[in-house]
Coordinates of C-alpha atoms and ligand atoms in Angstrom, one line a residue:
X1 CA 3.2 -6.5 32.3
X2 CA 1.1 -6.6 28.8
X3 CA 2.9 -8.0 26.1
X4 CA 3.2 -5.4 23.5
X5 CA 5.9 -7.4 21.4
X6 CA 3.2 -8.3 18.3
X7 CA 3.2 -4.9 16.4
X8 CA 3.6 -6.1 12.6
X9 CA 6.3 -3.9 11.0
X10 CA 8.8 -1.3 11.7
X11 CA 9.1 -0.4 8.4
X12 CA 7.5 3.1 8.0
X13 CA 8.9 4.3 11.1
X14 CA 11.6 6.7 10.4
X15 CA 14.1 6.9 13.5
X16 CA 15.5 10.7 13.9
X17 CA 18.9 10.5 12.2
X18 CA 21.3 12.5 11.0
X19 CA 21.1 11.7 7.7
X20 CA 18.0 11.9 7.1
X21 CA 18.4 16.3 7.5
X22 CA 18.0 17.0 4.6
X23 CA 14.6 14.5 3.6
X24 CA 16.0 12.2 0.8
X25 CA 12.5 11.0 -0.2
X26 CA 14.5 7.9 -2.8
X27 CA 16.3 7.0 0.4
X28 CA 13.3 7.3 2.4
X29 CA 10.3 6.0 0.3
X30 CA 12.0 4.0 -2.2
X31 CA 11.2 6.5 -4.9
X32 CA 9.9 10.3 -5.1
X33 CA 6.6 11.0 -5.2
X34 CA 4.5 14.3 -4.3
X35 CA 4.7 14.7 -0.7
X36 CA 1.8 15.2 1.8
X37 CA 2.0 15.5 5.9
X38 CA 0.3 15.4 8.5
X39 CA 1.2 17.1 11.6
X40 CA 0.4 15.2 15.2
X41 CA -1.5 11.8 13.1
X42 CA -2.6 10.5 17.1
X43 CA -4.0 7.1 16.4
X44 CA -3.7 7.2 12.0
X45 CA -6.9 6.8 11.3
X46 CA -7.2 9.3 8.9
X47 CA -3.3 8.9 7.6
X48 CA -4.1 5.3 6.8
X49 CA -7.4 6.6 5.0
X50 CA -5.9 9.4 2.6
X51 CA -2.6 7.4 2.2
X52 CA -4.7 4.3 1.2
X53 CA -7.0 6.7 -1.9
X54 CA -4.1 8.0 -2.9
X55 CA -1.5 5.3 -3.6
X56 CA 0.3 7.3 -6.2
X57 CA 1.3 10.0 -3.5
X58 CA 4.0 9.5 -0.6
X59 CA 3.0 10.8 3.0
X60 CA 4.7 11.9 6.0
X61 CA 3.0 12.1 9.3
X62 CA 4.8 13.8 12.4
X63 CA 3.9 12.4 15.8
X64 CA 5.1 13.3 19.2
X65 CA 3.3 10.6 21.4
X66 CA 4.8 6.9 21.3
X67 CA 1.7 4.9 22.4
X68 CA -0.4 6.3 19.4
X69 CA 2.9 5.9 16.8
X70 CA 2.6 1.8 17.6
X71 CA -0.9 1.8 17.2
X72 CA -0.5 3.9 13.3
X73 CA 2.3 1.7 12.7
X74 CA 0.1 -1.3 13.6
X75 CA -2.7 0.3 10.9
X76 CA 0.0 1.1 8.3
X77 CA 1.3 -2.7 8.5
X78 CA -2.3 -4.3 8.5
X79 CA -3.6 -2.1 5.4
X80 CA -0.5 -2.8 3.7
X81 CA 0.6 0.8 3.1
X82 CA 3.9 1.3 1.8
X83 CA 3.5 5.2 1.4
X84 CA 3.4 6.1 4.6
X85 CA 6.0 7.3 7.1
X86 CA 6.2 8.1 10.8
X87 CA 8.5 10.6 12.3
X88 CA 8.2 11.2 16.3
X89 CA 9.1 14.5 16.2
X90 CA 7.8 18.0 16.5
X91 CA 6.5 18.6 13.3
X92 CA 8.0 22.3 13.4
X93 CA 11.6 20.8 13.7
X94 CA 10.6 19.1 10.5
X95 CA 9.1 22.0 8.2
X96 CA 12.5 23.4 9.4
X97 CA 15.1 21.3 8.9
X98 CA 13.4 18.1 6.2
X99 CA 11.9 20.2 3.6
X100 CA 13.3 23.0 0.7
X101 CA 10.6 25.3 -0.2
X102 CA 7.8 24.6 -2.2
X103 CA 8.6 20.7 -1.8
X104 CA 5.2 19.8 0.4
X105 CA 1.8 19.5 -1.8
X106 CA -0.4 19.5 1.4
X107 CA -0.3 19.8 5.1
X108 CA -3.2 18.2 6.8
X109 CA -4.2 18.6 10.9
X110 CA -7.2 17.6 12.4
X111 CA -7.6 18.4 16.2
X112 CA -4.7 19.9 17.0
X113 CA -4.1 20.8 20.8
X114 CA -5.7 24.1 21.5
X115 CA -4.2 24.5 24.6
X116 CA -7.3 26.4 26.0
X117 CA -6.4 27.9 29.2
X118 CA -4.6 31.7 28.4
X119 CA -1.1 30.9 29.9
X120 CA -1.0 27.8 28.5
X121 CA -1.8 29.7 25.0
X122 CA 2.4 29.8 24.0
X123 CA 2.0 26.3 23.4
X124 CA -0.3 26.8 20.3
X125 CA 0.9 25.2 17.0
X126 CA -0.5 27.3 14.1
X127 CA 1.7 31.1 15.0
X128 CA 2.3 33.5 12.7
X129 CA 6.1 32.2 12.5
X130 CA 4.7 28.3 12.1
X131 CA 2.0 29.6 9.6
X132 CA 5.4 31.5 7.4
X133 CA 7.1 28.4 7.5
X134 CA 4.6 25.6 6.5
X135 CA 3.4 28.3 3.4
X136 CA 7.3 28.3 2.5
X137 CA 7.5 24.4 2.4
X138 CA 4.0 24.1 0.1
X139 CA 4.3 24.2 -3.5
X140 CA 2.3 27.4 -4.7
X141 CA -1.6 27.5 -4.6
X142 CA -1.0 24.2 -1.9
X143 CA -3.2 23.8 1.1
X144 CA -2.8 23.9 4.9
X145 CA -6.0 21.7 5.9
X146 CA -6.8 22.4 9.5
X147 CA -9.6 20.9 11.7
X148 CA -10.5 22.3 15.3
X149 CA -12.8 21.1 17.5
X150 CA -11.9 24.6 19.5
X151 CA -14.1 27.5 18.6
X152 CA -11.9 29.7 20.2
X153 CA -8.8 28.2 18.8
X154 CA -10.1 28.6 14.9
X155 CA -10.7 32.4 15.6
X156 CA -6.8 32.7 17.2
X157 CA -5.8 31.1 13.9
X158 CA -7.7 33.4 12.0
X159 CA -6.0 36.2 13.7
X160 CA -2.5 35.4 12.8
X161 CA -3.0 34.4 9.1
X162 CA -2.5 37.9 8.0
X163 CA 0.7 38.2 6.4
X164 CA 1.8 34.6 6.4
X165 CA 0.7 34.5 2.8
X166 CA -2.2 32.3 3.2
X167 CA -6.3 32.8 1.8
X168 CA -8.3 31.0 4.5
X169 CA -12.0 29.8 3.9
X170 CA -13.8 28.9 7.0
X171 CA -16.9 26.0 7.6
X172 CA -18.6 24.7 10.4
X173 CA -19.0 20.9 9.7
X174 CA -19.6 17.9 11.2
X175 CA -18.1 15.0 12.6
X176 CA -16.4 13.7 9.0
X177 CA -13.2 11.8 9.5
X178 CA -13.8 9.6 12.5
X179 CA -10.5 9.8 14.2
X180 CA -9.9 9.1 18.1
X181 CA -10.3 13.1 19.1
X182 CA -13.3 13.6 17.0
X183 CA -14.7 10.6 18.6
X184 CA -14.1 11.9 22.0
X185 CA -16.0 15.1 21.0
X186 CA -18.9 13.7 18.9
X187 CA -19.0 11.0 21.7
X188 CA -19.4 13.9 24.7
X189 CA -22.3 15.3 22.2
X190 CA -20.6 18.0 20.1
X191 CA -22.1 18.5 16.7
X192 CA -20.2 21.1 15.3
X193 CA -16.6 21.7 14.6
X194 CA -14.1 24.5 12.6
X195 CA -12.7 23.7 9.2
X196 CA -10.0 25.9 7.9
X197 CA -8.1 25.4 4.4
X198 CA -5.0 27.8 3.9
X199 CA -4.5 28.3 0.4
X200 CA -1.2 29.4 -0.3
X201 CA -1.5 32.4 -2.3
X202 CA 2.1 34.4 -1.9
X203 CA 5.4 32.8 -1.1
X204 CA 6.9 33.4 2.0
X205 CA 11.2 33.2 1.7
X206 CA 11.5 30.5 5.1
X207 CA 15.4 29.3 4.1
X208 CA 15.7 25.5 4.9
X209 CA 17.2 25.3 8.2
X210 CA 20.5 23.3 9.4
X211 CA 24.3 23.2 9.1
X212 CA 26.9 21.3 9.0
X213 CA 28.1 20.3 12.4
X214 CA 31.6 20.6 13.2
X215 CA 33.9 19.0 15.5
X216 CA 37.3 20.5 17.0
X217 CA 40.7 18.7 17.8
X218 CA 43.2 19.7 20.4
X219 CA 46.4 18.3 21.2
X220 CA 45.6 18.4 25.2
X221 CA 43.1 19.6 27.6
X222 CA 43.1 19.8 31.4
X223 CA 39.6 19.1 32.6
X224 CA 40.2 20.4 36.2
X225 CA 40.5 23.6 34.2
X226 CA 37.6 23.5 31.6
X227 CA 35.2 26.3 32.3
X228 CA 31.8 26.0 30.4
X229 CA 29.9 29.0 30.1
X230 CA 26.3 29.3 29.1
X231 CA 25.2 31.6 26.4
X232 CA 22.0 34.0 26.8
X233 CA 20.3 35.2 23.9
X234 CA 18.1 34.5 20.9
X235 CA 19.8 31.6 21.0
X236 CA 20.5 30.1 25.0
X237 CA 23.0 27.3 26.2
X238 CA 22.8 26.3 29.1
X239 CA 25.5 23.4 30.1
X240 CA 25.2 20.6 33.1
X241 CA 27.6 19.4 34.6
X242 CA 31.0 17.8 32.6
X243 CA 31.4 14.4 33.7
X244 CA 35.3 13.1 33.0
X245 CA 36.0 9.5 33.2
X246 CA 39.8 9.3 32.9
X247 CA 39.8 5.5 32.6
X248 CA 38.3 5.6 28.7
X249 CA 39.7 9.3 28.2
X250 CA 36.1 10.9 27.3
X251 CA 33.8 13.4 29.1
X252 CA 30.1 13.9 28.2
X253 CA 28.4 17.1 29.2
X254 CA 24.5 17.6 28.6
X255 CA 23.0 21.0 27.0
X256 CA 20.0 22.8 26.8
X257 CA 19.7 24.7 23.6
X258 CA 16.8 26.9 22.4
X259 CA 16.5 28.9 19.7
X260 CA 13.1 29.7 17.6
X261 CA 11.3 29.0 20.3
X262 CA 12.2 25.4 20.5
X263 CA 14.3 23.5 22.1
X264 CA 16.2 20.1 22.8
X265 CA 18.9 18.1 25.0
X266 CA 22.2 17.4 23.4
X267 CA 25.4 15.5 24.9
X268 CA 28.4 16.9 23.7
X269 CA 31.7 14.7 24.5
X270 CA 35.4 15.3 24.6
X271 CA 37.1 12.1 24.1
X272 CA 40.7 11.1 23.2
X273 CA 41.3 10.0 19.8
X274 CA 44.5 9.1 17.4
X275 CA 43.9 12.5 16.3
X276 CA 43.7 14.0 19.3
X277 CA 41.4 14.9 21.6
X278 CA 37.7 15.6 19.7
X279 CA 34.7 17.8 20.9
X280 CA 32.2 16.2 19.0
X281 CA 28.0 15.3 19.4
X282 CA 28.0 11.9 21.6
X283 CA 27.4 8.6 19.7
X284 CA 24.1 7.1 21.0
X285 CA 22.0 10.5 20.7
X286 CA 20.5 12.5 17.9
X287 CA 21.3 15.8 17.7
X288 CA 19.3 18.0 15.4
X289 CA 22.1 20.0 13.3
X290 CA 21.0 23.6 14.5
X291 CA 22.9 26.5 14.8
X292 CA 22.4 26.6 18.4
X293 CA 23.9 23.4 18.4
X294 CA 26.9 23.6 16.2
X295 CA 27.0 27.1 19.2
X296 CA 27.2 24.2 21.7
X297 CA 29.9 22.0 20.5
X298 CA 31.7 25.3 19.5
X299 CA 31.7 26.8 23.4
X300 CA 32.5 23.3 24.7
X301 CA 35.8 23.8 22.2
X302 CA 36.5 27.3 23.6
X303 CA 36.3 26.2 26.9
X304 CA 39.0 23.5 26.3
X305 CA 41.2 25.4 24.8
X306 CA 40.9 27.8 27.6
X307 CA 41.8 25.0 29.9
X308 CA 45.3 25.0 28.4
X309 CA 46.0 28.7 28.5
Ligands
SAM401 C1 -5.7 16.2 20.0 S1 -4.6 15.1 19.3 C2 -5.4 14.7 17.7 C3 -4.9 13.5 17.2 C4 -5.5 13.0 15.8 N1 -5.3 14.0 14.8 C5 -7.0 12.8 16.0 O1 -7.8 13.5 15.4 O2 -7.3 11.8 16.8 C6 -3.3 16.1 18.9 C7 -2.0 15.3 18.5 O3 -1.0 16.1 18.0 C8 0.2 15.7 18.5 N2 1.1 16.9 18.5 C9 0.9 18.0 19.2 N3 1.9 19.0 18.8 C10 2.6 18.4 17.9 C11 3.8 18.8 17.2 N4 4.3 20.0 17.3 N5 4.3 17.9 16.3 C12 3.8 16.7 16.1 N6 2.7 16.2 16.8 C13 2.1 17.0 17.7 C14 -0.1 15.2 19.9 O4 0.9 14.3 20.4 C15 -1.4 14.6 19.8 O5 -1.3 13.2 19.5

């Protein structure tokens, strides 16, 4: 197996935690700075680059794949950067529930995926909704930077920009920032790609997104009895199966919650304590404090009280 054990530093990477909903940029950066992001950073090429000019700023990139978070940790650590920071995690779940409006001075995105066949097209980044949200996050007159190397994808971007507050300028330019993607293209003998710059020119009201999670006590429960049933919706929950192990007194039971078009796993346990018994998130896993989840944890509850009726 290749030894992958040399990477330099953890440091900028930000594990998903609780705490960190809402962003506490002291906490996070050591001190508060205007913020920049950058949404899906691949191999940090560019991230490194602007985050090195602009040492004065602090900047946040969102990344979903973990092979190309160790190699831009690996870059942050050997250019000695300590203004950058690296979240895996859909970026949207961050514009959501990190930042109050008007907190971001710039959103940057270069190649983003442009999911090119039709039924695939749902899985595009920049909708309408997305486009609302990032322009409530930017501080007025702020820029969404966007680069495509998708003809097709910078026209469906131009569609939805109406009424998401945003002035777009278009430019055809060439290969300028020499990340991995753009290499790939420029390498397979494209000349040509699609610049977009958002300017934000009329708030949109996006309220910061979250809540504080709650947790339910009960004197009893009879587990032969708990019913869970799934929710259908805007919002959908949809339970597996409740495991009980009556040896530590605790049961864990996963959920699939979606709301906004997103969604994630959460275990949910029910596990004896000296103040009862406790229907709480399960230690070990991050669970993003939605709604839909706090509608979770509250069904789980209402199915164990029903177990005692
Ligand atoms: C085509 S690659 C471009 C990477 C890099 N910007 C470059 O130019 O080499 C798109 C990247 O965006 C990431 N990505 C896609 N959707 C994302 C999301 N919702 N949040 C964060 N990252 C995302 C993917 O994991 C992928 O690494």
């Amino acid at each position: 197996m290749k030894n992958n054990y040399a990477y330099g530093s953890l440091a900028s990477f930000l594990p998903l935690e609780e705490h960190l909903f809402p962003l506490d940029q002291n906490k996070v950066f050591g001190r508060s700075a205007v913020l920049e992001i950058e949404i899906g950073f691949g191999t940090g090429e560019y991230l490194a680059r602007i985050a090195s000019d602009a040492p004065d700023k602090n900047f946040l990139g969102f990344e979903q794949c973990a092979k190309r978070i160790l190699k831009t940790l690996r870059k942050v650590h050997d250019t000695k950067l300590n203004n950058v920071r690296l979240m895996r995690m859909d970026a949207v779940w961050g514009f959501r529930y990190l930042f109050p409006q008007r907190s971001l001075s710039r959103v940057h995105c270069l190649f983003p995926c442009p999911w090119p066949k039709k039924r695939h097209a749902k899985h595009r980044l920049f909708t309408p909704g997305v486009l609302r949200l990032i322009n409530s996050r930017l501080v007025d007159g702020a820029v969404l930077y966007i680069v495509t190397d998708h003809q097709p994808y910078a026209a469906w971007i131009a569609e939805n920009v109406a009424g998401t507050g945003f002035y777009m300028s278009a430019a055809v330019i060439p290969a300028t920032f020499g990340t991995k993607f753009e290499r790939k293209w420029s390498d397979a003998g494209q000349s040509e790609f699609y610049e977009l710059t958002l300017t934000k020119t009329e708030h949109q009201d996006v309220a910061q997104g979250g809540c504080q999670m709650r947790t339910y006590f009960f004197d009893d429960v009879n587990f032969s009895k708990v019913r869970l049933e799934n929710m259908w919706g805007p919002t959908t929950v949809k339970f597996g199966e409740l495991l009980y192990d009556p040896l530590i007194k605790r049961a864990i039971v996963d959920a699939v919650v979606s709301e906004d078009d997103r969604s994630q796993h959460i275990w949910i346990m029910v596990v004896h304590t000296s103040k009862g018994w406790c229907v709480c998130p399960a230690g070990g896993t991050v669970v993003l404090p939605t709604e839909g989840a706090q509608k979770a944890i509250e069904l789980v509850a209402d199915a164990v009280k029903g177990s005692l009726v």
